Coordinates of C-alpha atoms and ligand atoms in Angstrom, one line a residue:
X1 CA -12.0 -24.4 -1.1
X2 CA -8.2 -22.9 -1.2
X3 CA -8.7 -20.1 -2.9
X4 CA -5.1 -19.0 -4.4
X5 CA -4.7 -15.2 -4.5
X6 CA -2.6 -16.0 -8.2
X7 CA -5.5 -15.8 -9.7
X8 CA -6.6 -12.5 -8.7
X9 CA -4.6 -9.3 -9.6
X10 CA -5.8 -5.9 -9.2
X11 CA -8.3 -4.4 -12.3
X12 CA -6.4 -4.9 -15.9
X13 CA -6.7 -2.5 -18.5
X14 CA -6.6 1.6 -18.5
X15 CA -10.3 2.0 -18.2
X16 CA -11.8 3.9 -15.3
X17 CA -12.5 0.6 -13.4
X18 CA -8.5 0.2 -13.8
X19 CA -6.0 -0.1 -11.0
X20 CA -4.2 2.4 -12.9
X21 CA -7.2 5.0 -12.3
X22 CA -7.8 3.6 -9.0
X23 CA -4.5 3.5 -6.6
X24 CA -4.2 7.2 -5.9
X25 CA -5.2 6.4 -2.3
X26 CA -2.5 3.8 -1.9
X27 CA 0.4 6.5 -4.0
X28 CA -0.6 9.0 -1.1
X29 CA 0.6 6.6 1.3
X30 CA 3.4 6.3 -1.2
X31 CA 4.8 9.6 -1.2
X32 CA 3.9 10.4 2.0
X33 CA 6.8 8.1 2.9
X34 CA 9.6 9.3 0.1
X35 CA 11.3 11.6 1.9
X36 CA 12.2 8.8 4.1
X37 CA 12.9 6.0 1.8
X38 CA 15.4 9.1 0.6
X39 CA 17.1 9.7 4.4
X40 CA 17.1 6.0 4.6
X41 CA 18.6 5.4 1.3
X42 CA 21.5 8.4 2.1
X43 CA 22.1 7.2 5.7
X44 CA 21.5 3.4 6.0
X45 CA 22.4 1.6 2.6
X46 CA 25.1 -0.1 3.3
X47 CA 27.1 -0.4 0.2
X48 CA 29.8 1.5 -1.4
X49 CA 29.3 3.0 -4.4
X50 CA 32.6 3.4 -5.7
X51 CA 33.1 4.1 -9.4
X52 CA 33.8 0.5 -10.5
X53 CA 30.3 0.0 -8.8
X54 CA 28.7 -0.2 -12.4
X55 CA 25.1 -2.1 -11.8
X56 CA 22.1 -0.9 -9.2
X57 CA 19.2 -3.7 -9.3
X58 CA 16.2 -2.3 -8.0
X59 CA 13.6 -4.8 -7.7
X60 CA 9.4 -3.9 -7.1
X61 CA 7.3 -7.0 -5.8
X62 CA 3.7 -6.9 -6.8
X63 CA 3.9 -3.5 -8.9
X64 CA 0.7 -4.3 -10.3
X65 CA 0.1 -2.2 -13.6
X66 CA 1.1 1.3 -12.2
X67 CA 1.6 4.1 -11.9
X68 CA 2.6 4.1 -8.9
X69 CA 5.7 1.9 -9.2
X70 CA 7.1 4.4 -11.5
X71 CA 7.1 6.6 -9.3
X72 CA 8.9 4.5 -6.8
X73 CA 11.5 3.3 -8.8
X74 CA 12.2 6.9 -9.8
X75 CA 12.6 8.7 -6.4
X76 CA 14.8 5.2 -5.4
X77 CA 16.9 6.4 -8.6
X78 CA 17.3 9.8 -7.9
X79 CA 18.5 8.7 -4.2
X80 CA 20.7 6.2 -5.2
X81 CA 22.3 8.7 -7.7
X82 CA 22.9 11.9 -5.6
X83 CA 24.5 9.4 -3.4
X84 CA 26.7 8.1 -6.1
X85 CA 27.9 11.4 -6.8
X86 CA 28.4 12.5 -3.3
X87 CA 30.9 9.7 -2.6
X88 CA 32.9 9.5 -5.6
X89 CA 34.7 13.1 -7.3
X90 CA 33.1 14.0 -10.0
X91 CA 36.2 13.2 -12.5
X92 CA 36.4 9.9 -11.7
X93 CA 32.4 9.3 -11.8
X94 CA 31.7 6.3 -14.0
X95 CA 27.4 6.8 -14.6
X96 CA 25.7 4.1 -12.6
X97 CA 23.1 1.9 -14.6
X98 CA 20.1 0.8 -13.3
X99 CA 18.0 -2.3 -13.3
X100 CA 14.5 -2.8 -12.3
X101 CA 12.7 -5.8 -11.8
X102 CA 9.4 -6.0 -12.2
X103 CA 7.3 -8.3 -10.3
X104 CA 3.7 -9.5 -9.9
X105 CA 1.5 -12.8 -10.1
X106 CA 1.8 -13.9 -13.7
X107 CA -1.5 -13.4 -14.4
X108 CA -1.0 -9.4 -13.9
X109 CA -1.3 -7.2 -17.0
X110 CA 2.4 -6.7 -17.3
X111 CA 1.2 -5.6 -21.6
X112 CA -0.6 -2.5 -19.9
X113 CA 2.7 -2.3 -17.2
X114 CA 5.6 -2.0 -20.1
X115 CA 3.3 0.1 -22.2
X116 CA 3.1 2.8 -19.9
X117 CA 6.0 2.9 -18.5
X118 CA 8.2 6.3 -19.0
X119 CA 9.8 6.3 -22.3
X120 CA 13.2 6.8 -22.6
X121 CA 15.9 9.0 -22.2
X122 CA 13.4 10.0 -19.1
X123 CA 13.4 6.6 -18.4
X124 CA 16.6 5.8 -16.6
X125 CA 16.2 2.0 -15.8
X126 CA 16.4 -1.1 -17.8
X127 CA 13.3 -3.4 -17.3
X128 CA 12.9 -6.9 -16.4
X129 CA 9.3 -8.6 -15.9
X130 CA 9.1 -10.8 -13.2
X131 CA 6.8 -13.4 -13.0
X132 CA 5.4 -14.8 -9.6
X133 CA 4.7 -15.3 -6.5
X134 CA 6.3 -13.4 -4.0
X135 CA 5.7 -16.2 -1.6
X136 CA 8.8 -18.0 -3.1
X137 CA 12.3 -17.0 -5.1
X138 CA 12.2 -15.1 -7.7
X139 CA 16.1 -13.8 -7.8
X140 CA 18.9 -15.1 -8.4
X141 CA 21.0 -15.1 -4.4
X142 CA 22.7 -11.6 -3.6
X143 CA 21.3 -9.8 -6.5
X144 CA 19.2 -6.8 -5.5
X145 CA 20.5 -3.9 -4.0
X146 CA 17.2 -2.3 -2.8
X147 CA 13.8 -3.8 -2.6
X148 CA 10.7 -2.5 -1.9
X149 CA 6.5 -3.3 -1.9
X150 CA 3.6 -1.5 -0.9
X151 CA 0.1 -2.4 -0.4
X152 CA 1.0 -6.0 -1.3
X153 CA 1.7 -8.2 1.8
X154 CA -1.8 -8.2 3.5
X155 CA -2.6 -10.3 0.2
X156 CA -2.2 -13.8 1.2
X157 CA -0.8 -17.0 -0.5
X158 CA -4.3 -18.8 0.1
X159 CA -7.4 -18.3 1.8
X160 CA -6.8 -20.4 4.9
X161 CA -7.7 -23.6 4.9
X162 CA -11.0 -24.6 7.4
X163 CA -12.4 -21.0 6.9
X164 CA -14.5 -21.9 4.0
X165 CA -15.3 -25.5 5.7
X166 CA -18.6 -25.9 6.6
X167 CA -17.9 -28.3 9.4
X168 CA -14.8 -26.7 10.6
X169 CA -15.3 -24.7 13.9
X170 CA -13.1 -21.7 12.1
X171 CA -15.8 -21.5 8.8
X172 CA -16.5 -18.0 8.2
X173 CA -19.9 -18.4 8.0
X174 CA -21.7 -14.9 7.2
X175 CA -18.5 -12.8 6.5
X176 CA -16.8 -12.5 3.7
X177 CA -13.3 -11.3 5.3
X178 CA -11.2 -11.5 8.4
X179 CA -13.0 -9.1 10.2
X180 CA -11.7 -10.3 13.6
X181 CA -15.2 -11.0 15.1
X182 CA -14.5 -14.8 14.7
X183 CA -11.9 -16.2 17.3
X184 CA -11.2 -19.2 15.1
X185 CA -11.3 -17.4 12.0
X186 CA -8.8 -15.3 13.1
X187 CA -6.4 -17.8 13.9
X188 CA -6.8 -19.6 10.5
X189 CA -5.7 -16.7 9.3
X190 CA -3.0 -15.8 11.9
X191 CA -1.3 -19.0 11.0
X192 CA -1.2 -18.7 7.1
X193 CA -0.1 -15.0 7.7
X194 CA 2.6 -15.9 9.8
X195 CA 3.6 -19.2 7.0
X196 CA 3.6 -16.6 3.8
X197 CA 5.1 -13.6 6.3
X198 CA 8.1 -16.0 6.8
X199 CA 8.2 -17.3 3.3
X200 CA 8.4 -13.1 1.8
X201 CA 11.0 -12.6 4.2
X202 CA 12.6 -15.8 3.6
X203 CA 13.2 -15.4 -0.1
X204 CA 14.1 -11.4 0.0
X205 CA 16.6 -12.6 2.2
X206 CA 18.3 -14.7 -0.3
X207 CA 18.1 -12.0 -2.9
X208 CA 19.1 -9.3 -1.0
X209 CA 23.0 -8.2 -1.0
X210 CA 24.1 -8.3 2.4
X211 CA 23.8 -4.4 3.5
X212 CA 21.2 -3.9 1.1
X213 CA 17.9 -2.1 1.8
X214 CA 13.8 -3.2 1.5
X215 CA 11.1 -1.0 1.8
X216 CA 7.6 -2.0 3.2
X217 CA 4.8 0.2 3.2
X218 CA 1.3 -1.4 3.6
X219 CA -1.5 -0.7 5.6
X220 CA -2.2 -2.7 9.4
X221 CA -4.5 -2.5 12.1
X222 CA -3.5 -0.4 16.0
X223 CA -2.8 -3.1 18.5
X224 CA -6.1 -3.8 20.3
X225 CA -8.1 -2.8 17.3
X226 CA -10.1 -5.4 15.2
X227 CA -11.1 -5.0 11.7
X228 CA -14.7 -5.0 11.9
X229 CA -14.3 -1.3 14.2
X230 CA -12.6 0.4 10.8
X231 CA -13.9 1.9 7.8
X232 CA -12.2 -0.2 5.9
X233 CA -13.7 -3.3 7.4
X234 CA -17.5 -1.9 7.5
X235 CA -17.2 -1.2 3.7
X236 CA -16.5 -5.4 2.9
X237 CA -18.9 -5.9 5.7
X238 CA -21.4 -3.8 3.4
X239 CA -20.0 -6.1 0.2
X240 CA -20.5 -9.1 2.2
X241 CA -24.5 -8.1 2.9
X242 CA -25.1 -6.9 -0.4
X243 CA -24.1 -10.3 -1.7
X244 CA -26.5 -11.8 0.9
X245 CA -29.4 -9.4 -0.4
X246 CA -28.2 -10.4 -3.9
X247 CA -28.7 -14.1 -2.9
X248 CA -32.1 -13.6 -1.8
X249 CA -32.9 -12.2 -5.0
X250 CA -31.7 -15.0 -6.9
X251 CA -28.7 -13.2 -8.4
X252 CA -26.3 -15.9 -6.7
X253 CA -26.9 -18.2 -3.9
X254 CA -26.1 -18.7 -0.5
X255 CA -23.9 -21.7 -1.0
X256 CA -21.2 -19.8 -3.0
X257 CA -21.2 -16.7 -0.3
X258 CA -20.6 -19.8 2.1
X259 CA -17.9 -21.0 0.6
X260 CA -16.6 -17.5 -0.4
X261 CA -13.5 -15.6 2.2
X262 CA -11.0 -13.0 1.4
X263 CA -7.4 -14.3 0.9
X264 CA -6.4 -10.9 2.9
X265 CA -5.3 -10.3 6.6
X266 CA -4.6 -6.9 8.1
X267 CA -2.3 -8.0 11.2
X268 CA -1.9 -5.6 14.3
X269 CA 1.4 -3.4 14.1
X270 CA 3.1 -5.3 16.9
X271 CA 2.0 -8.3 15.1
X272 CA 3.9 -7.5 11.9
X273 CA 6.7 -6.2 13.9
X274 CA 7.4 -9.7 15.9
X275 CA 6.8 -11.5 13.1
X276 CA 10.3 -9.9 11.3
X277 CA 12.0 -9.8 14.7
X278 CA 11.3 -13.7 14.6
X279 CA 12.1 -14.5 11.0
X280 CA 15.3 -12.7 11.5
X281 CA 17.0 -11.9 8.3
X282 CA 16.9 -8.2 8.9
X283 CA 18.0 -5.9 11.0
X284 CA 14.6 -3.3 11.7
X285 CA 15.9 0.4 11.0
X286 CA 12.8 1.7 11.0
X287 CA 9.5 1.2 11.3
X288 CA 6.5 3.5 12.7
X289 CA 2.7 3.6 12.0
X290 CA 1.3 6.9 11.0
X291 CA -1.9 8.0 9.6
X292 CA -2.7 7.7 6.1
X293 CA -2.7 11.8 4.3
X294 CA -6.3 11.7 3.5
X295 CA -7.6 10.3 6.8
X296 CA -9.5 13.4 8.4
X297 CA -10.7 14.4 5.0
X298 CA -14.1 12.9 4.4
X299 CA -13.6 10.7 1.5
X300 CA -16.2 10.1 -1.3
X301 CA -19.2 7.5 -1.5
X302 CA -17.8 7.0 -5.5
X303 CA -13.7 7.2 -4.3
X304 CA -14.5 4.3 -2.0
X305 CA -16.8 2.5 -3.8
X306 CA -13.8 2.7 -7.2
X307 CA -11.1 1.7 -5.2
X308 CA -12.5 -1.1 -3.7
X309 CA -13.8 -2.5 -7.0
X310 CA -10.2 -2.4 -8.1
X311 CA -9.0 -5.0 -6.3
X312 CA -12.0 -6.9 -5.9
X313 CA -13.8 -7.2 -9.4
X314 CA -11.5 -10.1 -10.4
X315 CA -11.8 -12.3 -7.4
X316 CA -15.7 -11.7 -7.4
X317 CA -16.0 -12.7 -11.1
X318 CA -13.8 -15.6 -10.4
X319 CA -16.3 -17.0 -7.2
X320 CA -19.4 -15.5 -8.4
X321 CA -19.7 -16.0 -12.3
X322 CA -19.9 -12.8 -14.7
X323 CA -22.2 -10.3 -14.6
X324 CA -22.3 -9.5 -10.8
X325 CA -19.9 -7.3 -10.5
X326 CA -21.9 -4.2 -11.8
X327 CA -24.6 -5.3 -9.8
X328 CA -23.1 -5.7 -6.2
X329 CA -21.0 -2.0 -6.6
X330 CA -24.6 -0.1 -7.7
X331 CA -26.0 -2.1 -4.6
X332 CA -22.8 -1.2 -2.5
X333 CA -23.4 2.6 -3.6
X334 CA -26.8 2.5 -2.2
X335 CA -26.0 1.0 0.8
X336 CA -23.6 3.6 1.6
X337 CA -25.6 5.9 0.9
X338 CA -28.0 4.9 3.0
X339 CA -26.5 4.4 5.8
X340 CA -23.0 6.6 5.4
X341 CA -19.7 6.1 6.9
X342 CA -19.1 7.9 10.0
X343 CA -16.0 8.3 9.4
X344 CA -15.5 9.9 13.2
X345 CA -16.9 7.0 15.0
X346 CA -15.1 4.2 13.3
X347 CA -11.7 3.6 14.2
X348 CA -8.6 3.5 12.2
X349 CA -6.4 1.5 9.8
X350 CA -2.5 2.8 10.2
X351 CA -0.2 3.0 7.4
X352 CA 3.2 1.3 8.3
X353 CA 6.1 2.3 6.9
X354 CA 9.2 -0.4 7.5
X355 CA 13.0 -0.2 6.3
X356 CA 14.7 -3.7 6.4
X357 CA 18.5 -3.9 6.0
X358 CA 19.5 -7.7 5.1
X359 CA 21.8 -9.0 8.0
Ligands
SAM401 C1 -3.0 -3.2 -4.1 S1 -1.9 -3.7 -5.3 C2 -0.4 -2.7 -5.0 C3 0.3 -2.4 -6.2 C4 1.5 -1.4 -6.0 N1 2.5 -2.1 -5.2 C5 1.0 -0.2 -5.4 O1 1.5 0.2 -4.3 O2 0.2 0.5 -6.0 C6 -1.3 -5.3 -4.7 C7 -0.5 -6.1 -5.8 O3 0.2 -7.2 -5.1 C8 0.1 -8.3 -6.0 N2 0.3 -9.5 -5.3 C9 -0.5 -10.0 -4.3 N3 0.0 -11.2 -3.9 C10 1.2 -11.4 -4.6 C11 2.1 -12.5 -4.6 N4 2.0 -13.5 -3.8 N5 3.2 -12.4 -5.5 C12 3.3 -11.3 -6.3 N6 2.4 -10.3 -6.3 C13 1.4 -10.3 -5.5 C14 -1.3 -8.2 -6.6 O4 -1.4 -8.9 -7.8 C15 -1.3 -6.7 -6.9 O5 -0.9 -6.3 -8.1

């Protein structure tokens, strides 16, 4: 099976299984790291904004339905224009405009995306959908001044091929995920990450202006740590056997959980790091691992159990049929509940926080 991660965006709608109600873990990573996107933005961006500089393109890839890429665009906004005014007198200050491009898969709920967007005047952008893979072009060469994604690149193109074939010595049999406890496995997936890693950068590259800035803030594993050892990795572990018990039960069957592997790779931080030293171009001007804001605080059975569904309710109804999903969260819930999350014990995803400059 090539599973194509197109066809799964993150929970449509406004409703409380929404991504919209349901990405406050990832906008703590977010604004963790604003202060500095802003330093970066006043010290790095290498453009001058003199007054007949008239449009600033802005462009998000895989903003998903929000909030939080309001909020991104917005603080880039307020950066961009306190730098604005700063270099140019203020009699001679022509207002800059701003354009923001929008992009996710095209089967993300872009309706729900423009309809709560800010309204104007305290909007300050005009906005452009964009439709797509990120995996390709999407932008026209030398267009975008600043680009930026988060939580997005660990999302593959495809589920690698041999992972879900049953004769192939890398078929991710009994695991529903790269958990790194499969050598083979985790090369199938090293090489497709690697493919789409030099694809992203391949394409931003084109679109970029030369001097212009891209943001990437995303989650990755420590070197020498494998999925499986985090908390993030036991919780689809737990997802993976509650769709075995599930099985058993009738509810779905063993072939399909067979056949069934996460389009998603979590690559070590030195990992991601060579990968954009190899590509080649960007120039690196920063990029540092840090922990995420809530680790340390002992996060809920029901916080866990909503985000997760977010982001995995559409590819589950897709693989499993309707109907399950309900089923395989309230057996998740008692699962964790059961056995808890020793959140001391288990080691540690790292949030990355990465400023390219286009060569
Ligand atoms: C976890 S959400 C992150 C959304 C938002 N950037 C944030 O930080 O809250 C991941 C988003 O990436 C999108 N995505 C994944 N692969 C993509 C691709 N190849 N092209 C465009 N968008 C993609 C998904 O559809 C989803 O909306």
């Amino acid at each position: 099976m090539s599973t194509s991660s197109h066809l799964y965006p993150m929970s449509s709608g406004d409703d409380q299984h929404s991504y919209i109600h349901n990405s406050s873990y990832q906008k703590v990573a977010i604004s963790g790291a604003e202060e500095k996107t802003r330093r970066c933005i006043l010290e790095k961006l290498d453009l001058q904004l003199s007054s007949d500089f008239s449009t600033f393109r802005i462009a998000d890839f895989g903003c998903s339905t929000g909030p939080n890429t309001f909020h991104v665009v917005q603080s880039i906004i307020d950066t961009v224009k306190s730098r604005h005014f700063k270099e140019n007198n203020e009699h001679s200050l022509v207002p800059l405009e701003f354009q923001v491009f929008f992009n996710d898969h095209t089967t993300n709920d872009f309706n729900t995306l423009f309809k709560t967007q800010p309204p104007s005047p305290e909007r300050e952008y005009f906005s452009v959908g964009v439709p797509g893979s990120f995996y390709g072009r999407l932008l026209p060469r030398n267009s975008i001044h600043i680009g930026h994604t988060s939580y997005t690149i660990h999302w593959l193109s495809k589920v690698p091929e041999h992972v879900c074939d049953k004769k192939s010595m890398a078929w991710n049999k009994n695991y529903s995920q790269c958990n790194n406890l499969l050598e083979e496995v985790t090369k199938a997936y090293k090489v497709q990450f690697i493919e789409d890693m030099d694809a992203f950068l391949d394409a931003r590259g084109e679109e970029l202006v030369p001097g212009g800035l891209m943001t990437v803030i995303g989650e990755c594993l420590p070197d020498g740590v494998s999925l499986y050892e985090t908390w993030q990795g036991f919780v689809m572990d737990t997802v993976g056997d509650c769709l075995m018990d599930m099985a058993k039960s009738g509810i779905t069957s063993e072939e399909k959980i067979d056949v069934f592997s996460l389009p998603v790779y979590f690559p070590q931080f030195s990992e991601l790091k060579g990968e954009i030293e190899r590509n080649g171009s960007f120039t690196i001007e920063l990029m540092e691992a840090t922990s995420h804001p809530l680790e340390g605080m002992p996060l809920t059975n029901e916080f866990i159990i909503s985000t997760f569904r977010a982001f995995l309710t559409t590819i589950i109804e897709k693989h499993f049929g309707d109907g399950v999903v309900d089923e395989l969260f309230d057996r998740l819930a008692k699962k964790l509940y059961k056995h808890p999350i020793d959140f001391e014990m288990r080691k540690k995803q790292v949030v990355y926080y990465i400023v390219l400059k286009r060569k």
